[in-house]
């Protein structure tokens, strides 16, 4: 079951829960433009993809035991996913197996952490600051849906040019 809460900064690894003990309601995520749904059949996912005109998809498996290049390569990949960033596209992820954490910034720039598990679908709007990591189980298999051609460009906040991005501005304007 999905679990949503404010992230607590501490010295534990990114894959640790970082649970502040302060829950966040699903409606609060909605206000940030994040869509969450529990979907327990592949057919329903296919329907949603058709309805929303998601034309492309692929599968990603992040698993220390099978990742090409091994655990070290997986950790390098996780560091990339955990670097705070935005996209010019929605990020749509459906968890087929395993677990992971999606962190999104709220209106006050606090991290909201969502623990996703099997059958959880999460859609992050274009322009929202976010990051991803595995849990301590270090395993996830997910379906990635795309409206058009897969776009992989992540614009990292640390680079300092994200605030002037058109998609960021549009997202920011959509919050009220
Ligand atoms: C992303 O863009 O952050 C990812 O694809 C993370 C892995 S999907 C579970
Ligand atoms: Ni992303």
mmCIF file of C-alpha atoms and ligand atoms in Angstrom:
data_model
loop_
_atom_site.group_PDB
_atom_site.id
_atom_site.type_symbol
_atom_site.label_atom_id
_atom_site.label_comp_id
_atom_site.label_asym_id
_atom_site.label_seq_id
_atom_site.Cartn_x
_atom_site.Cartn_y
_atom_site.Cartn_z
ATOM 1 C CA UNK A 1 0.000 0.000 0.000
ATOM 2 C CA UNK A 2 1.212 3.469 -0.854
ATOM 3 C CA UNK A 3 2.492 5.582 2.024
ATOM 4 C CA UNK A 4 2.978 9.334 1.784
ATOM 5 C CA UNK A 5 4.819 11.475 4.332
ATOM 6 C CA UNK A 6 7.203 14.356 4.838
ATOM 7 C CA UNK A 7 10.813 13.353 4.372
ATOM 8 C CA UNK A 8 13.158 13.726 7.308
ATOM 9 C CA UNK A 9 16.715 14.824 6.539
ATOM 10 C CA UNK A 10 19.220 12.693 8.403
ATOM 11 C CA UNK A 11 22.431 10.782 7.792
ATOM 12 C CA UNK A 12 20.771 7.483 6.852
ATOM 13 C CA UNK A 13 21.165 6.353 3.206
ATOM 14 C CA UNK A 14 18.700 7.584 0.585
ATOM 15 C CA UNK A 15 17.151 4.103 0.499
ATOM 16 C CA UNK A 16 16.199 4.318 4.205
ATOM 17 C CA UNK A 17 12.618 5.457 4.942
ATOM 18 C CA UNK A 18 13.462 8.996 6.193
ATOM 19 C CA UNK A 19 10.002 9.041 7.750
ATOM 20 C CA UNK A 20 9.350 12.240 9.684
ATOM 21 C CA UNK A 21 6.206 10.696 11.192
ATOM 22 C CA UNK A 22 4.172 13.474 9.568
ATOM 23 C CA UNK A 23 1.786 11.911 7.016
ATOM 24 C CA UNK A 24 0.643 13.659 3.855
ATOM 25 C CA UNK A 25 -2.875 13.042 2.498
ATOM 26 C CA UNK A 26 -3.283 11.888 -1.092
ATOM 27 C CA UNK A 27 -5.315 15.079 -1.706
ATOM 28 C CA UNK A 28 -2.229 17.117 -0.882
ATOM 29 C CA UNK A 29 -0.351 15.297 -3.628
ATOM 30 C CA UNK A 30 -3.229 16.080 -5.972
ATOM 31 C CA UNK A 31 -2.847 19.776 -5.217
ATOM 32 C CA UNK A 32 0.725 19.471 -6.411
ATOM 33 C CA UNK A 33 -0.572 17.999 -9.658
ATOM 34 C CA UNK A 34 0.577 14.492 -8.764
ATOM 35 C CA UNK A 35 -1.821 11.701 -9.724
ATOM 36 C CA UNK A 36 -1.845 8.462 -7.766
ATOM 37 C CA UNK A 37 -3.877 5.341 -8.423
ATOM 38 C CA UNK A 38 -3.839 1.732 -7.286
ATOM 39 C CA UNK A 39 -4.438 -0.431 -10.356
ATOM 40 C CA UNK A 40 -4.406 -4.164 -9.845
ATOM 41 C CA UNK A 41 -4.675 -5.305 -13.437
ATOM 42 C CA UNK A 42 -2.552 -4.784 -16.494
ATOM 43 C CA UNK A 43 -5.771 -4.410 -18.541
ATOM 44 C CA UNK A 44 -6.762 -1.328 -16.510
ATOM 45 C CA UNK A 45 -3.321 0.151 -17.051
ATOM 46 C CA UNK A 46 -3.729 -0.442 -20.771
ATOM 47 C CA UNK A 47 -7.124 1.309 -20.655
ATOM 48 C CA UNK A 48 -5.655 4.301 -18.870
ATOM 49 C CA UNK A 49 -2.820 4.443 -21.401
ATOM 50 C CA UNK A 50 -5.358 4.431 -24.237
ATOM 51 C CA UNK A 51 -7.598 7.056 -22.581
ATOM 52 C CA UNK A 52 -4.692 9.382 -21.951
ATOM 53 C CA UNK A 53 -3.116 8.666 -25.318
ATOM 54 C CA UNK A 54 0.150 7.329 -23.975
ATOM 55 C CA UNK A 55 1.649 5.867 -27.094
ATOM 56 C CA UNK A 56 4.921 4.383 -25.906
ATOM 57 C CA UNK A 57 6.108 2.256 -23.032
ATOM 58 C CA UNK A 58 9.076 0.375 -21.749
ATOM 59 C CA UNK A 59 10.052 -1.658 -18.715
ATOM 60 C CA UNK A 60 12.832 -0.959 -16.268
ATOM 61 C CA UNK A 61 14.264 -3.329 -13.691
ATOM 62 C CA UNK A 62 16.562 -2.047 -10.987
ATOM 63 C CA UNK A 63 18.025 -4.978 -9.131
ATOM 64 C CA UNK A 64 21.476 -5.221 -7.586
ATOM 65 C CA UNK A 65 21.691 -8.910 -8.518
ATOM 66 C CA UNK A 66 20.950 -8.538 -12.246
ATOM 67 C CA UNK A 67 21.810 -4.933 -13.153
ATOM 68 C CA UNK A 68 24.328 -4.764 -16.019
ATOM 69 C CA UNK A 69 27.645 -3.829 -14.451
ATOM 70 C CA UNK A 70 26.512 -5.029 -11.041
ATOM 71 C CA UNK A 71 25.747 -3.279 -7.788
ATOM 72 C CA UNK A 72 28.222 -0.473 -8.414
ATOM 73 C CA UNK A 73 26.619 0.413 -11.747
ATOM 74 C CA UNK A 74 23.186 0.302 -10.133
ATOM 75 C CA UNK A 75 24.325 2.681 -7.394
ATOM 76 C CA UNK A 76 25.660 5.078 -10.032
ATOM 77 C CA UNK A 77 22.264 4.947 -11.763
ATOM 78 C CA UNK A 78 20.474 5.583 -8.471
ATOM 79 C CA UNK A 79 22.639 8.646 -7.860
ATOM 80 C CA UNK A 80 21.397 10.056 -11.168
ATOM 81 C CA UNK A 81 17.741 9.363 -10.306
ATOM 82 C CA UNK A 82 18.220 10.926 -6.859
ATOM 83 C CA UNK A 83 19.594 14.185 -8.197
ATOM 84 C CA UNK A 84 16.704 16.674 -7.859
ATOM 85 C CA UNK A 85 15.379 17.414 -11.338
ATOM 86 C CA UNK A 86 12.474 18.314 -13.597
ATOM 87 C CA UNK A 87 11.308 17.015 -16.964
ATOM 88 C CA UNK A 88 9.479 18.718 -19.795
ATOM 89 C CA UNK A 89 7.137 15.702 -19.857
ATOM 90 C CA UNK A 90 4.990 13.856 -17.354
ATOM 91 C CA UNK A 91 6.781 11.047 -15.534
ATOM 92 C CA UNK A 92 4.430 8.066 -15.481
ATOM 93 C CA UNK A 93 5.441 4.990 -13.542
ATOM 94 C CA UNK A 94 3.532 1.806 -12.787
ATOM 95 C CA UNK A 95 5.120 -0.551 -10.278
ATOM 96 C CA UNK A 96 4.968 -4.171 -11.368
ATOM 97 C CA UNK A 97 7.041 -5.553 -8.549
ATOM 98 C CA UNK A 98 9.276 -4.398 -5.741
ATOM 99 C CA UNK A 99 9.295 -0.978 -4.068
ATOM 100 C CA UNK A 100 10.653 2.510 -4.483
ATOM 101 C CA UNK A 101 10.482 6.079 -3.216
ATOM 102 C CA UNK A 102 9.423 9.085 -5.249
ATOM 103 C CA UNK A 103 10.183 12.401 -3.565
ATOM 104 C CA UNK A 104 8.439 15.553 -4.797
ATOM 105 C CA UNK A 105 8.774 19.123 -3.558
ATOM 106 C CA UNK A 106 5.659 20.709 -2.072
ATOM 107 C CA UNK A 107 4.756 24.421 -2.304
ATOM 108 C CA UNK A 108 7.123 25.215 0.538
ATOM 109 C CA UNK A 109 9.958 23.242 -1.008
ATOM 110 C CA UNK A 110 9.645 20.440 1.534
ATOM 111 C CA UNK A 111 10.215 16.908 0.301
ATOM 112 C CA UNK A 112 7.139 14.706 0.253
ATOM 113 C CA UNK A 113 8.086 11.025 0.029
ATOM 114 C CA UNK A 114 5.793 8.419 -1.559
ATOM 115 C CA UNK A 115 6.531 4.766 -0.980
ATOM 116 C CA UNK A 116 5.308 2.894 -4.040
ATOM 117 C CA UNK A 117 4.727 -0.833 -4.281
ATOM 118 C CA UNK A 118 3.281 -3.384 -6.658
ATOM 119 C CA UNK A 119 0.210 -2.011 -8.517
ATOM 120 C CA UNK A 120 0.881 1.630 -7.637
ATOM 121 C CA UNK A 121 0.687 4.094 -10.509
ATOM 122 C CA UNK A 122 2.163 7.553 -10.084
ATOM 123 C CA UNK A 123 2.098 10.443 -12.529
ATOM 124 C CA UNK A 124 4.346 13.429 -11.883
ATOM 125 C CA UNK A 125 3.505 16.569 -13.863
ATOM 126 C CA UNK A 126 6.069 18.223 -16.105
ATOM 127 C CA UNK A 127 8.048 20.849 -14.218
ATOM 128 C CA UNK A 128 7.737 19.430 -10.690
ATOM 129 C CA UNK A 129 10.983 19.004 -8.767
ATOM 130 C CA UNK A 130 11.414 15.344 -7.894
ATOM 131 C CA UNK A 131 13.802 12.435 -7.444
ATOM 132 C CA UNK A 132 13.620 8.661 -7.144
ATOM 133 C CA UNK A 133 15.350 5.928 -5.199
ATOM 134 C CA UNK A 134 14.899 2.309 -4.238
ATOM 135 C CA UNK A 135 14.083 1.148 -0.740
ATOM 136 C CA UNK A 136 16.572 -0.912 1.256
ATOM 137 C CA UNK A 137 15.206 -3.980 -0.605
ATOM 138 C CA UNK A 138 16.980 -2.610 -3.684
ATOM 139 C CA UNK A 139 14.558 -4.045 -6.197
ATOM 140 C CA UNK A 140 11.916 -2.622 -8.469
ATOM 141 C CA UNK A 141 10.337 -3.518 -11.767
ATOM 142 C CA UNK A 142 8.332 -0.728 -13.339
ATOM 143 C CA UNK A 143 6.461 0.170 -16.475
ATOM 144 C CA UNK A 144 7.279 3.596 -17.894
ATOM 145 C CA UNK A 145 4.616 5.171 -20.056
ATOM 146 C CA UNK A 146 5.208 8.004 -22.486
ATOM 147 C CA UNK A 147 2.865 10.295 -24.382
ATOM 148 C CA UNK A 148 5.133 10.351 -27.385
ATOM 149 C CA UNK A 149 8.709 9.327 -27.951
ATOM 150 C CA UNK A 150 10.483 8.559 -24.694
ATOM 151 C CA UNK A 151 12.266 11.671 -23.459
ATOM 152 C CA UNK A 152 15.000 11.102 -20.965
ATOM 153 C CA UNK A 153 16.299 14.576 -20.425
ATOM 154 C CA UNK A 154 16.467 15.456 -16.745
ATOM 155 C CA UNK A 155 17.167 19.088 -15.917
ATOM 156 C CA UNK A 156 18.975 19.122 -12.605
ATOM 157 C CA UNK A 157 18.058 21.854 -10.170
ATOM 158 C CA UNK A 158 21.634 22.120 -8.983
ATOM 159 C CA UNK A 159 22.640 23.389 -12.416
ATOM 160 C CA UNK A 160 20.696 26.567 -11.640
ATOM 161 C CA UNK A 161 18.805 26.990 -14.894
ATOM 162 C CA UNK A 162 15.556 25.187 -14.081
ATOM 163 C CA UNK A 163 13.614 28.202 -12.756
ATOM 164 C CA UNK A 164 13.637 29.851 -16.172
ATOM 165 C CA UNK A 165 12.439 26.686 -17.920
ATOM 166 C CA UNK A 166 9.080 27.157 -19.657
ATOM 167 C CA UNK A 167 7.660 23.889 -18.298
ATOM 168 C CA UNK A 168 8.785 24.789 -14.776
ATOM 169 C CA UNK A 169 7.156 28.210 -15.082
ATOM 170 C CA UNK A 170 3.943 26.686 -16.386
ATOM 171 C CA UNK A 171 3.878 24.167 -13.530
ATOM 172 C CA UNK A 172 4.599 26.836 -10.937
ATOM 173 C CA UNK A 173 1.798 29.010 -12.330
ATOM 174 C CA UNK A 174 -0.600 26.055 -12.070
ATOM 175 C CA UNK A 175 -0.141 25.919 -8.275
ATOM 176 C CA UNK A 176 -2.425 28.234 -6.404
HETATM 177 C C1 LIG B 1 13.046 8.247 -13.181
HETATM 178 O O1 LIG B 1 12.945 8.869 -14.246
HETATM 179 O O2 LIG B 1 13.246 8.814 -12.109
HETATM 180 C C2 LIG B 1 12.953 6.818 -13.198
HETATM 181 O O3 LIG B 1 12.743 6.281 -14.242
HETATM 182 C C3 LIG B 1 13.135 6.095 -11.940
HETATM 183 C C4 LIG B 1 12.945 4.651 -12.075
HETATM 184 S S1 LIG B 1 11.282 4.190 -12.376
HETATM 185 C C5 LIG B 1 10.832 3.200 -11.047
HETATM 186 NI NI1 LIG B 2 12.445 12.132 -13.225
#
